[in-house]
């Protein structure tokens, strides 16, 4: 949610600075509205492309990270997995 709000606020600021020329009127002019629409659409499309690339790269990054940790050994030893033949506690 924090990342979404940061992106939204940045997009709003960029498009406002680029498109709104005058603060003399309460409502936006038609030209300002169309500029804001196209500005927001461009930034949303760019964000989608970046997220698509990120999603494509994540599995490789996770696999490489897992291989690095596997080669170095476990960082924090976890509990040993019980053997299937071992009796269960309380039985």
XYZ file of N, CA and C in Angstrom:
273
model
N 0.831 -1.189 0.000
C 0.000 0.000 0.000
C 0.878 1.256 0.000
N 1.961 1.200 0.761
C 2.854 2.356 0.821
C 3.455 2.644 -0.545
N 3.904 1.592 -1.226
C 4.490 1.771 -2.555
C 3.459 2.311 -3.538
N 2.237 1.809 -3.456
C 1.178 2.300 -4.334
C 0.948 3.784 -4.093
N 0.874 4.191 -2.844
C 0.629 5.599 -2.535
C 1.788 6.485 -2.986
N 3.002 5.997 -2.854
C 4.155 6.766 -3.332
C 4.099 6.967 -4.845
N 3.775 5.901 -5.573
C 3.667 5.996 -7.036
C 2.525 6.934 -7.413
N 1.386 6.793 -6.754
C 0.230 7.634 -7.049
C 0.546 9.109 -6.780
N 1.159 9.400 -5.659
C 1.488 10.793 -5.323
C 2.495 11.374 -6.303
N 3.477 10.596 -6.685
C 4.487 11.069 -7.644
C 3.847 11.334 -9.005
N 2.977 10.413 -9.438
C 2.292 10.579 -10.711
C 1.414 11.825 -10.688
N 0.690 12.027 -9.614
C -0.179 13.191 -9.484
C 0.638 14.472 -9.560
N 1.740 14.502 -8.860
C 2.585 15.694 -8.852
C 3.167 15.988 -10.234
N 3.691 14.958 -10.896
C 4.279 15.144 -12.226
C 3.248 15.648 -13.227
N 2.090 15.004 -13.251
C 1.071 15.387 -14.218
C 0.503 16.772 -13.898
N 0.329 17.084 -12.642
C -0.189 18.403 -12.276
C 0.774 19.492 -12.732
N 2.052 19.300 -12.435
C 3.047 20.311 -12.827
C 3.144 20.462 -14.341
N 2.976 19.364 -15.043
C 3.098 19.389 -16.498
C 1.859 19.982 -17.169
N 0.681 19.733 -16.615
C -0.557 20.041 -17.336
C -1.324 21.268 -16.846
N -1.255 21.577 -15.571
C -2.069 22.677 -15.043
C -1.259 23.966 -15.144
N -1.786 24.877 -15.972
C -1.056 26.122 -16.251
C -1.498 27.272 -15.352
N -2.759 27.276 -14.978
C -3.288 28.413 -14.244
C -4.159 27.932 -13.092
N -3.993 28.563 -11.950
C -4.832 28.235 -10.791
C -5.901 29.303 -10.576
N -6.204 30.059 -11.628
C -7.188 31.135 -11.518
C -8.627 30.645 -11.560
N -8.831 29.388 -11.972
C -10.183 28.862 -12.107
C -10.363 27.659 -11.193
N -11.610 27.501 -10.772
C -11.922 26.399 -9.869
C -11.875 25.059 -10.604
N -12.321 25.039 -11.841
C -12.364 23.811 -12.628
C -11.234 23.789 -13.643
N -10.893 22.588 -14.073
C -9.869 22.439 -15.090
C -10.431 22.823 -16.455
N -9.576 23.316 -17.307
C -10.002 23.577 -18.682
C -10.004 22.244 -19.435
N -10.629 22.232 -20.592
C -10.651 21.017 -21.409
C -9.259 20.571 -21.797
N -8.418 21.531 -22.110
C -7.032 21.213 -22.486
C -6.277 20.591 -21.303
N -6.465 21.134 -20.104
C -5.805 20.584 -18.914
C -6.308 19.173 -18.619
N -7.612 18.960 -18.768
C -8.179 17.627 -18.516
C -7.611 16.591 -19.474
N -7.561 16.922 -20.753
C -7.036 15.950 -21.719
C -5.544 15.709 -21.486
N -4.824 16.758 -21.117
C -3.400 16.597 -20.805
C -3.221 15.672 -19.600
N -4.010 15.880 -18.555
C -3.914 15.037 -17.365
C -4.268 13.588 -17.679
N -5.312 13.390 -18.493
C -5.702 12.028 -18.868
C -4.570 11.318 -19.599
N -3.979 11.994 -20.583
C -2.916 11.341 -21.352
C -1.648 11.163 -20.511
N -1.356 12.121 -19.652
C -0.184 12.015 -18.772
C -0.329 10.819 -17.833
N -1.474 10.707 -17.188
C -1.708 9.591 -16.268
C -1.680 8.262 -17.016
N -2.266 8.221 -18.206
C -2.278 6.982 -18.985
C -0.859 6.554 -19.356
N -0.027 7.515 -19.760
C 1.368 7.189 -20.103
C 2.101 6.620 -18.893
N 1.929 7.257 -17.739
C 2.631 6.787 -16.543
C 2.121 5.432 -16.077
N 0.819 5.195 -16.206
C 0.267 3.890 -15.819
C 0.803 2.809 -16.751
N 0.839 3.076 -18.055
C 1.393 2.093 -19.006
C 2.861 1.818 -18.704
N 3.621 2.854 -18.405
C 5.037 2.663 -18.066
C 5.176 1.820 -16.803
N 4.339 2.086 -15.818
C 4.378 1.316 -14.575
C 4.038 -0.148 -14.846
N 3.062 -0.400 -15.699
C 2.698 -1.787 -16.033
C 3.861 -2.496 -16.727
N 4.536 -1.804 -17.631
C 5.685 -2.418 -18.305
C 6.791 -2.736 -17.307
N 7.057 -1.809 -16.400
C 8.090 -2.057 -15.394
C 7.722 -3.229 -14.491
N 6.464 -3.267 -14.069
C 6.033 -4.365 -13.198
C 6.090 -5.699 -13.936
N 5.752 -5.699 -15.230
C 5.853 -6.924 -16.023
C 7.286 -7.416 -16.099
N 8.221 -6.503 -16.314
C 9.633 -6.875 -16.357
C 10.089 -7.384 -14.996
N 9.645 -6.729 -13.935
C 10.012 -7.131 -12.577
C 9.499 -8.534 -12.277
N 8.237 -8.779 -12.627
C 7.650 -10.097 -12.371
C 8.390 -11.164 -13.159
N 8.863 -10.816 -14.351
C 9.632 -11.773 -15.133
C 10.997 -12.063 -14.545
N 11.576 -11.102 -13.836
C 12.917 -11.281 -13.283
C 12.925 -11.912 -11.890
N 11.840 -11.799 -11.154
C 11.806 -12.260 -9.760
C 12.152 -13.744 -9.624
N 11.572 -14.650 -10.425
C 11.923 -16.065 -10.230
C 13.423 -16.331 -10.376
N 14.064 -15.696 -11.348
C 15.506 -15.900 -11.522
C 16.281 -15.344 -10.330
N 15.871 -14.177 -9.826
C 16.538 -13.597 -8.657
C 16.381 -14.495 -7.427
N 15.177 -14.999 -7.221
C 14.940 -15.874 -6.072
C 15.725 -17.174 -6.198
N 15.785 -17.705 -7.411
C 16.527 -18.941 -7.625
C 18.017 -18.720 -7.367
N 18.551 -17.605 -7.845
C 19.969 -17.308 -7.621
C 20.251 -17.100 -6.139
N 19.361 -16.391 -5.463
C 19.537 -16.157 -4.028
C 19.485 -17.469 -3.251
N 18.560 -18.346 -3.638
C 18.460 -19.643 -2.966
C 19.720 -20.462 -3.205
N 20.274 -20.389 -4.418
C 21.500 -21.131 -4.716
C 22.669 -20.583 -3.905
N 22.738 -19.259 -3.753
C 23.815 -18.663 -2.956
C 23.712 -19.086 -1.500
N 22.499 -19.086 -0.954
C 22.312 -19.491 0.440
C 22.542 -20.991 0.604
N 22.172 -21.767 -0.404
C 22.379 -23.208 -0.345
C 23.854 -23.561 -0.368
N 24.634 -22.825 -1.141
C 26.073 -23.084 -1.234
C 26.781 -22.686 0.058
N 26.270 -21.650 0.716
C 26.891 -21.178 1.946
C 26.411 -21.969 3.154
N 25.399 -22.792 2.975
C 24.826 -23.523 4.094
C 23.702 -22.710 4.710
N 22.885 -23.335 5.526
C 21.761 -22.605 6.122
C 22.263 -21.517 7.065
N 21.611 -20.369 6.998
C 21.998 -19.259 7.869
C 21.560 -19.515 9.304
N 20.363 -20.010 9.451
C 19.829 -20.322 10.776
C 19.358 -21.758 10.731
N 19.965 -22.622 11.528
C 19.543 -24.017 11.476
C 18.106 -24.154 11.953
N 17.318 -24.841 11.165
C 15.924 -25.075 11.529
C 15.804 -26.405 12.236
N 14.625 -26.705 12.735
C 14.428 -27.996 13.397
C 14.533 -29.116 12.375
N 15.076 -30.223 12.809
C 15.221 -31.364 11.921
C 13.837 -31.913 11.600
N 13.652 -32.314 10.361
C 12.370 -32.890 9.956
C 12.253 -34.273 10.583
N 11.092 -34.602 11.136
C 10.942 -35.918 11.755
C 10.929 -37.003 10.684
N 11.483 -38.125 11.035
C 11.504 -39.260 10.134
C 10.106 -39.846 10.062
N 9.702 -40.384 8.927
C 8.353 -40.959 8.826
C 8.170 -42.142 9.761
N 9.268 -42.828 10.163
C 9.164 -43.992 11.042
C 9.191 -43.624 12.520
N 9.524 -42.353 12.832
C 9.639 -41.931 14.220
C 8.251 -41.857 14.849
N 8.120 -42.279 16.118
C 6.811 -42.181 16.787
C 6.477 -40.717 17.054
N 5.197 -40.396 16.968
C 4.738 -39.044 17.221
C 4.683 -38.782 18.715
N 4.904 -37.533 19.118
C 4.858 -37.168 20.528
C 3.463 -37.431 21.059
N 3.378 -38.027 22.205
C 2.088 -38.250 22.864
C 1.433 -39.551 22.436
N 2.131 -40.370 21.612
C 1.533 -41.646 21.219
C 2.323 -42.770 21.747
